[in-house]
Amino acid sequence: MPSPVQDALIELMIVAASSDTTMTERELARIESLVGRLPVFEDFDMHRIAEVANACADKINGNGGFEEVVEAAIAAVPQKLQDTAYSLAVEVIASDLHTSQEELRFLEFMRDHLRLDRLTTAAIETAARARHRRLPDTLTQG
C-alpha cells in the first residue's frame, strides 16, 4: 500500500531537482538511488517512482504551482522526518555539483516551512557538500 509520507519525500526531491527548471540525469539517478537504499523507503515499490514523479509534475503545473506542492508535501511529513526531508532535497541538489540561485531559493523556502533550526540545516548542507566533493585536478594528475 502506498505511503503518503514516502510519496511526499519523493515529491520534495522531484521539486528540488526541478527547482532550476531542469532535472538532470544525475539528479534523477540520485533520487532513484536514495529511494532504492534508504531505510525510510524500505518497502516502497520502485516501479512507482515514475508515477509519483508524474503526479508531482501535474501538481506543479496546476494552479498552486511548486509552493503548494512543497507545502502539502511538508505537511505530510511528520516532525520526526523533517530533517530527513531537508537532507533528501539537499542531497539531490548537491548531486549535480552546481547549485543555482533557484535551487538556493528553493532550499530557503523549505527551511522557512520546516520546523528545523538553522544549525541543523547548515550541518545537513555541509555534509552533502562534503559527500559530493571531487578530487582537485592537481591531486589526480601524477
mmCIF file of the C-alpha atoms, coordinates in Angstrom:
data_MODEL
# 
_entry.id   MODEL 
# 
loop_
_atom_site.group_PDB 
_atom_site.id 
_atom_site.type_symbol 
_atom_site.label_atom_id 
_atom_site.label_alt_id 
_atom_site.label_comp_id 
_atom_site.label_asym_id 
_atom_site.label_entity_id 
_atom_site.label_seq_id 
_atom_site.pdbx_PDB_ins_code 
_atom_site.Cartn_x 
_atom_site.Cartn_y 
_atom_site.Cartn_z 
_atom_site.occupancy 
_atom_site.B_iso_or_equiv 
_atom_site.pdbx_formal_charge 
_atom_site.auth_seq_id 
_atom_site.auth_comp_id 
_atom_site.auth_asym_id 
_atom_site.auth_atom_id 
_atom_site.pdbx_PDB_model_num 
ATOM 1   C CA . MET A 1 1   ? 0.000  0.000  0.000   1.00 0.00 ? 1   MET A CA 1 
ATOM 2   C CA . PRO A 1 2   ? 1.470  3.400  -0.979  1.00 0.00 ? 2   PRO A CA 1 
ATOM 3   C CA . SER A 1 3   ? 2.690  5.598  1.856   1.00 0.00 ? 3   SER A CA 1 
ATOM 4   C CA . PRO A 1 4   ? 1.758  9.285  1.685   1.00 0.00 ? 4   PRO A CA 1 
ATOM 5   C CA . VAL A 1 5   ? 4.932  10.104 3.648   1.00 0.00 ? 5   VAL A CA 1 
ATOM 6   C CA . GLN A 1 6   ? 7.182  8.302  1.163   1.00 0.00 ? 6   GLN A CA 1 
ATOM 7   C CA . ASP A 1 7   ? 5.356  9.956  -1.739  1.00 0.00 ? 7   ASP A CA 1 
ATOM 8   C CA . ALA A 1 8   ? 5.795  13.366 -0.072  1.00 0.00 ? 8   ALA A CA 1 
ATOM 9   C CA . LEU A 1 9   ? 9.545  12.777 0.390   1.00 0.00 ? 9   LEU A CA 1 
ATOM 10  C CA . ILE A 1 10  ? 9.875  11.829 -3.271  1.00 0.00 ? 10  ILE A CA 1 
ATOM 11  C CA . GLU A 1 11  ? 7.840  14.877 -4.314  1.00 0.00 ? 11  GLU A CA 1 
ATOM 12  C CA . LEU A 1 12  ? 10.224 17.109 -2.347  1.00 0.00 ? 12  LEU A CA 1 
ATOM 13  C CA . MET A 1 13  ? 13.187 15.535 -4.137  1.00 0.00 ? 13  MET A CA 1 
ATOM 14  C CA . ILE A 1 14  ? 11.462 15.996 -7.523  1.00 0.00 ? 14  ILE A CA 1 
ATOM 15  C CA . VAL A 1 15  ? 10.730 19.655 -6.778  1.00 0.00 ? 15  VAL A CA 1 
ATOM 16  C CA . ALA A 1 16  ? 14.306 20.153 -5.551  1.00 0.00 ? 16  ALA A CA 1 
ATOM 17  C CA . ALA A 1 17  ? 15.686 18.634 -8.754  1.00 0.00 ? 17  ALA A CA 1 
ATOM 18  C CA . SER A 1 18  ? 13.427 20.731 -10.970 1.00 0.00 ? 18  SER A CA 1 
ATOM 19  C CA . SER A 1 19  ? 13.685 23.968 -8.963  1.00 0.00 ? 19  SER A CA 1 
ATOM 20  C CA . ASP A 1 20  ? 16.182 25.327 -11.507 1.00 0.00 ? 20  ASP A CA 1 
ATOM 21  C CA . THR A 1 21  ? 13.727 24.380 -14.314 1.00 0.00 ? 21  THR A CA 1 
ATOM 22  C CA . THR A 1 22  ? 15.738 21.347 -15.442 1.00 0.00 ? 22  THR A CA 1 
ATOM 23  C CA . MET A 1 23  ? 16.119 17.941 -13.875 1.00 0.00 ? 23  MET A CA 1 
ATOM 24  C CA . THR A 1 24  ? 19.451 16.440 -14.853 1.00 0.00 ? 24  THR A CA 1 
ATOM 25  C CA . GLU A 1 25  ? 20.057 12.738 -15.394 1.00 0.00 ? 25  GLU A CA 1 
ATOM 26  C CA . ARG A 1 26  ? 22.412 12.840 -12.417 1.00 0.00 ? 26  ARG A CA 1 
ATOM 27  C CA . GLU A 1 27  ? 19.635 14.249 -10.196 1.00 0.00 ? 27  GLU A CA 1 
ATOM 28  C CA . LEU A 1 28  ? 17.138 11.637 -11.378 1.00 0.00 ? 28  LEU A CA 1 
ATOM 29  C CA . ALA A 1 29  ? 19.665 8.860  -10.809 1.00 0.00 ? 29  ALA A CA 1 
ATOM 30  C CA . ARG A 1 30  ? 20.340 10.236 -7.328  1.00 0.00 ? 30  ARG A CA 1 
ATOM 31  C CA . ILE A 1 31  ? 16.619 10.185 -6.486  1.00 0.00 ? 31  ILE A CA 1 
ATOM 32  C CA . GLU A 1 32  ? 16.342 6.584  -7.655  1.00 0.00 ? 32  GLU A CA 1 
ATOM 33  C CA . SER A 1 33  ? 19.463 5.642  -5.705  1.00 0.00 ? 33  SER A CA 1 
ATOM 34  C CA . LEU A 1 34  ? 18.204 7.254  -2.495  1.00 0.00 ? 34  LEU A CA 1 
ATOM 35  C CA . VAL A 1 35  ? 14.785 5.622  -2.792  1.00 0.00 ? 35  VAL A CA 1 
ATOM 36  C CA . GLY A 1 36  ? 16.430 2.286  -3.516  1.00 0.00 ? 36  GLY A CA 1 
ATOM 37  C CA . ARG A 1 37  ? 18.708 2.216  -0.497  1.00 0.00 ? 37  ARG A CA 1 
ATOM 38  C CA . LEU A 1 38  ? 17.461 4.368  2.391   1.00 0.00 ? 38  LEU A CA 1 
ATOM 39  C CA . PRO A 1 39  ? 15.530 2.782  5.269   1.00 0.00 ? 39  PRO A CA 1 
ATOM 40  C CA . VAL A 1 40  ? 12.747 5.386  5.050   1.00 0.00 ? 40  VAL A CA 1 
ATOM 41  C CA . PHE A 1 41  ? 11.864 3.908  1.624   1.00 0.00 ? 41  PHE A CA 1 
ATOM 42  C CA . GLU A 1 42  ? 12.389 0.298  2.652   1.00 0.00 ? 42  GLU A CA 1 
ATOM 43  C CA . ASP A 1 43  ? 9.016  -1.018 1.458   1.00 0.00 ? 43  ASP A CA 1 
ATOM 44  C CA . PHE A 1 44  ? 8.490  1.449  -1.381  1.00 0.00 ? 44  PHE A CA 1 
ATOM 45  C CA . ASP A 1 45  ? 7.648  -0.099 -4.754  1.00 0.00 ? 45  ASP A CA 1 
ATOM 46  C CA . MET A 1 46  ? 10.420 1.210  -7.043  1.00 0.00 ? 46  MET A CA 1 
ATOM 47  C CA . HIS A 1 47  ? 8.073  0.929  -10.033 1.00 0.00 ? 47  HIS A CA 1 
ATOM 48  C CA . ARG A 1 48  ? 6.040  3.780  -8.514  1.00 0.00 ? 48  ARG A CA 1 
ATOM 49  C CA . ILE A 1 49  ? 8.787  6.417  -8.826  1.00 0.00 ? 49  ILE A CA 1 
ATOM 50  C CA . ALA A 1 50  ? 7.624  7.431  -12.307 1.00 0.00 ? 50  ALA A CA 1 
ATOM 51  C CA . GLU A 1 51  ? 4.005  7.539  -11.125 1.00 0.00 ? 51  GLU A CA 1 
ATOM 52  C CA . VAL A 1 52  ? 4.855  9.774  -8.158  1.00 0.00 ? 52  VAL A CA 1 
ATOM 53  C CA . ALA A 1 53  ? 7.101  11.985 -10.321 1.00 0.00 ? 53  ALA A CA 1 
ATOM 54  C CA . ASN A 1 54  ? 4.414  12.426 -12.986 1.00 0.00 ? 54  ASN A CA 1 
ATOM 55  C CA . ALA A 1 55  ? 1.751  13.218 -10.380 1.00 0.00 ? 55  ALA A CA 1 
ATOM 56  C CA . CYS A 1 56  ? 4.140  15.754 -8.841  1.00 0.00 ? 56  CYS A CA 1 
ATOM 57  C CA . ALA A 1 57  ? 4.752  17.384 -12.231 1.00 0.00 ? 57  ALA A CA 1 
ATOM 58  C CA . ASP A 1 58  ? 0.998  17.622 -12.781 1.00 0.00 ? 58  ASP A CA 1 
ATOM 59  C CA . LYS A 1 59  ? 0.585  19.319 -9.399  1.00 0.00 ? 59  LYS A CA 1 
ATOM 60  C CA . ILE A 1 60  ? 3.430  21.756 -10.107 1.00 0.00 ? 60  ILE A CA 1 
ATOM 61  C CA . ASN A 1 61  ? 1.889  22.668 -13.453 1.00 0.00 ? 61  ASN A CA 1 
ATOM 62  C CA . GLY A 1 62  ? -1.545 23.058 -11.829 1.00 0.00 ? 62  GLY A CA 1 
ATOM 63  C CA . ASN A 1 63  ? -2.988 26.138 -10.178 1.00 0.00 ? 63  ASN A CA 1 
ATOM 64  C CA . GLY A 1 64  ? -0.928 26.121 -6.978  1.00 0.00 ? 64  GLY A CA 1 
ATOM 65  C CA . GLY A 1 65  ? 2.486  25.630 -8.516  1.00 0.00 ? 65  GLY A CA 1 
ATOM 66  C CA . PHE A 1 66  ? 5.567  24.411 -6.725  1.00 0.00 ? 66  PHE A CA 1 
ATOM 67  C CA . GLU A 1 67  ? 4.834  26.307 -3.484  1.00 0.00 ? 67  GLU A CA 1 
ATOM 68  C CA . GLU A 1 68  ? 1.574  24.430 -2.969  1.00 0.00 ? 68  GLU A CA 1 
ATOM 69  C CA . VAL A 1 69  ? 3.274  21.102 -3.731  1.00 0.00 ? 69  VAL A CA 1 
ATOM 70  C CA . VAL A 1 70  ? 6.053  21.812 -1.235  1.00 0.00 ? 70  VAL A CA 1 
ATOM 71  C CA . GLU A 1 71  ? 3.655  22.987 1.474   1.00 0.00 ? 71  GLU A CA 1 
ATOM 72  C CA . ALA A 1 72  ? 1.416  19.914 1.034   1.00 0.00 ? 72  ALA A CA 1 
ATOM 73  C CA . ALA A 1 73  ? 4.415  17.561 0.994   1.00 0.00 ? 73  ALA A CA 1 
ATOM 74  C CA . ILE A 1 74  ? 5.894  19.115 4.131   1.00 0.00 ? 74  ILE A CA 1 
ATOM 75  C CA . ALA A 1 75  ? 2.505  18.862 5.846   1.00 0.00 ? 75  ALA A CA 1 
ATOM 76  C CA . ALA A 1 76  ? 2.509  15.108 5.077   1.00 0.00 ? 76  ALA A CA 1 
ATOM 77  C CA . VAL A 1 77  ? 5.953  14.598 6.623   1.00 0.00 ? 77  VAL A CA 1 
ATOM 78  C CA . PRO A 1 78  ? 5.928  14.024 10.397  1.00 0.00 ? 78  PRO A CA 1 
ATOM 79  C CA . GLN A 1 79  ? 8.135  16.248 12.567  1.00 0.00 ? 79  GLN A CA 1 
ATOM 80  C CA . LYS A 1 80  ? 10.486 13.311 13.211  1.00 0.00 ? 80  LYS A CA 1 
ATOM 81  C CA . LEU A 1 81  ? 11.285 13.080 9.457   1.00 0.00 ? 81  LEU A CA 1 
ATOM 82  C CA . GLN A 1 82  ? 11.592 16.774 8.638   1.00 0.00 ? 82  GLN A CA 1 
ATOM 83  C CA . ASP A 1 83  ? 15.380 16.677 8.846   1.00 0.00 ? 83  ASP A CA 1 
ATOM 84  C CA . THR A 1 84  ? 15.257 13.647 6.533   1.00 0.00 ? 84  THR A CA 1 
ATOM 85  C CA . ALA A 1 85  ? 13.098 15.593 4.067   1.00 0.00 ? 85  ALA A CA 1 
ATOM 86  C CA . TYR A 1 86  ? 15.538 18.506 4.036   1.00 0.00 ? 86  TYR A CA 1 
ATOM 87  C CA . SER A 1 87  ? 18.507 16.168 3.754   1.00 0.00 ? 87  SER A CA 1 
ATOM 88  C CA . LEU A 1 88  ? 16.983 14.406 0.733   1.00 0.00 ? 88  LEU A CA 1 
ATOM 89  C CA . ALA A 1 89  ? 16.343 17.711 -1.044  1.00 0.00 ? 89  ALA A CA 1 
ATOM 90  C CA . VAL A 1 90  ? 19.881 18.933 -0.345  1.00 0.00 ? 90  VAL A CA 1 
ATOM 91  C CA . GLU A 1 91  ? 21.337 15.603 -1.484  1.00 0.00 ? 91  GLU A CA 1 
ATOM 92  C CA . VAL A 1 92  ? 19.550 15.803 -4.839  1.00 0.00 ? 92  VAL A CA 1 
ATOM 93  C CA . ILE A 1 93  ? 20.574 19.420 -5.410  1.00 0.00 ? 93  ILE A CA 1 
ATOM 94  C CA . ALA A 1 94  ? 24.202 18.684 -4.481  1.00 0.00 ? 94  ALA A CA 1 
ATOM 95  C CA . SER A 1 95  ? 24.382 15.702 -6.808  1.00 0.00 ? 95  SER A CA 1 
ATOM 96  C CA . ASP A 1 96  ? 24.909 17.706 -9.995  1.00 0.00 ? 96  ASP A CA 1 
ATOM 97  C CA . LEU A 1 97  ? 27.842 19.593 -8.393  1.00 0.00 ? 97  LEU A CA 1 
ATOM 98  C CA . HIS A 1 98  ? 26.384 23.017 -9.186  1.00 0.00 ? 98  HIS A CA 1 
ATOM 99  C CA . THR A 1 99  ? 23.881 24.911 -7.072  1.00 0.00 ? 99  THR A CA 1 
ATOM 100 C CA . SER A 1 100 ? 21.923 27.591 -8.910  1.00 0.00 ? 100 SER A CA 1 
ATOM 101 C CA . GLN A 1 101 ? 20.252 30.645 -7.367  1.00 0.00 ? 101 GLN A CA 1 
ATOM 102 C CA . GLU A 1 102 ? 16.870 28.998 -7.981  1.00 0.00 ? 102 GLU A CA 1 
ATOM 103 C CA . GLU A 1 103 ? 17.952 25.907 -6.052  1.00 0.00 ? 103 GLU A CA 1 
ATOM 104 C CA . LEU A 1 104 ? 19.224 28.060 -3.177  1.00 0.00 ? 104 LEU A CA 1 
ATOM 105 C CA . ARG A 1 105 ? 15.870 29.893 -3.108  1.00 0.00 ? 105 ARG A CA 1 
ATOM 106 C CA . PHE A 1 106 ? 14.070 26.547 -3.036  1.00 0.00 ? 106 PHE A CA 1 
ATOM 107 C CA . LEU A 1 107 ? 16.141 25.395 -0.051  1.00 0.00 ? 107 LEU A CA 1 
ATOM 108 C CA . GLU A 1 108 ? 15.417 28.693 1.687   1.00 0.00 ? 108 GLU A CA 1 
ATOM 109 C CA . PHE A 1 109 ? 11.690 28.172 1.020   1.00 0.00 ? 109 PHE A CA 1 
ATOM 110 C CA . MET A 1 110 ? 11.934 24.666 2.510   1.00 0.00 ? 110 MET A CA 1 
ATOM 111 C CA . ARG A 1 111 ? 13.829 25.948 5.558   1.00 0.00 ? 111 ARG A CA 1 
ATOM 112 C CA . ASP A 1 112 ? 11.108 28.538 6.125   1.00 0.00 ? 112 ASP A CA 1 
ATOM 113 C CA . HIS A 1 113 ? 8.404  25.844 6.112   1.00 0.00 ? 113 HIS A CA 1 
ATOM 114 C CA . LEU A 1 114 ? 10.165 23.116 8.107   1.00 0.00 ? 114 LEU A CA 1 
ATOM 115 C CA . ARG A 1 115 ? 10.467 23.128 11.866  1.00 0.00 ? 115 ARG A CA 1 
ATOM 116 C CA . LEU A 1 116 ? 14.255 22.825 11.837  1.00 0.00 ? 116 LEU A CA 1 
ATOM 117 C CA . ASP A 1 117 ? 16.808 25.114 13.411  1.00 0.00 ? 117 ASP A CA 1 
ATOM 118 C CA . ARG A 1 118 ? 19.450 26.815 11.298  1.00 0.00 ? 118 ARG A CA 1 
ATOM 119 C CA . LEU A 1 119 ? 22.280 24.809 12.865  1.00 0.00 ? 119 LEU A CA 1 
ATOM 120 C CA . THR A 1 120 ? 20.658 21.542 11.741  1.00 0.00 ? 120 THR A CA 1 
ATOM 121 C CA . THR A 1 121 ? 20.097 22.751 8.183   1.00 0.00 ? 121 THR A CA 1 
ATOM 122 C CA . ALA A 1 122 ? 23.653 24.109 7.967   1.00 0.00 ? 122 ALA A CA 1 
ATOM 123 C CA . ALA A 1 123 ? 25.038 20.746 9.131   1.00 0.00 ? 123 ALA A CA 1 
ATOM 124 C CA . ILE A 1 124 ? 22.947 18.907 6.518   1.00 0.00 ? 124 ILE A CA 1 
ATOM 125 C CA . GLU A 1 125 ? 24.172 21.252 3.765   1.00 0.00 ? 125 GLU A CA 1 
ATOM 126 C CA . THR A 1 126 ? 27.827 20.938 4.824   1.00 0.00 ? 126 THR A CA 1 
ATOM 127 C CA . ALA A 1 127 ? 27.636 17.137 4.963   1.00 0.00 ? 127 ALA A CA 1 
ATOM 128 C CA . ALA A 1 128 ? 26.115 16.970 1.463   1.00 0.00 ? 128 ALA A CA 1 
ATOM 129 C CA . ARG A 1 129 ? 28.844 19.209 0.045   1.00 0.00 ? 129 ARG A CA 1 
ATOM 130 C CA . ALA A 1 130 ? 31.487 17.010 1.669   1.00 0.00 ? 130 ALA A CA 1 
ATOM 131 C CA . ARG A 1 131 ? 29.942 13.812 0.237   1.00 0.00 ? 131 ARG A CA 1 
ATOM 132 C CA . HIS A 1 132 ? 29.840 15.184 -3.305  1.00 0.00 ? 132 HIS A CA 1 
ATOM 133 C CA . ARG A 1 133 ? 33.267 16.798 -3.367  1.00 0.00 ? 133 ARG A CA 1 
ATOM 134 C CA . ARG A 1 134 ? 35.712 15.605 -6.039  1.00 0.00 ? 134 ARG A CA 1 
ATOM 135 C CA . LEU A 1 135 ? 39.470 15.496 -6.007  1.00 0.00 ? 135 LEU A CA 1 
ATOM 136 C CA . PRO A 1 136 ? 41.115 18.651 -7.378  1.00 0.00 ? 136 PRO A CA 1 
ATOM 137 C CA . ASP A 1 137 ? 42.813 18.144 -10.750 1.00 0.00 ? 137 ASP A CA 1 
ATOM 138 C CA . THR A 1 138 ? 46.214 18.695 -9.160  1.00 0.00 ? 138 THR A CA 1 
ATOM 139 C CA . LEU A 1 139 ? 45.740 15.612 -6.950  1.00 0.00 ? 139 LEU A CA 1 
ATOM 140 C CA . THR A 1 140 ? 44.572 13.335 -9.752  1.00 0.00 ? 140 THR A CA 1 
ATOM 141 C CA . GLN A 1 141 ? 47.434 14.201 -12.107 1.00 0.00 ? 141 GLN A CA 1 
ATOM 142 C CA . GLY A 1 142 ? 50.510 12.424 -11.316 1.00 0.00 ? 142 GLY A CA 1 
# 
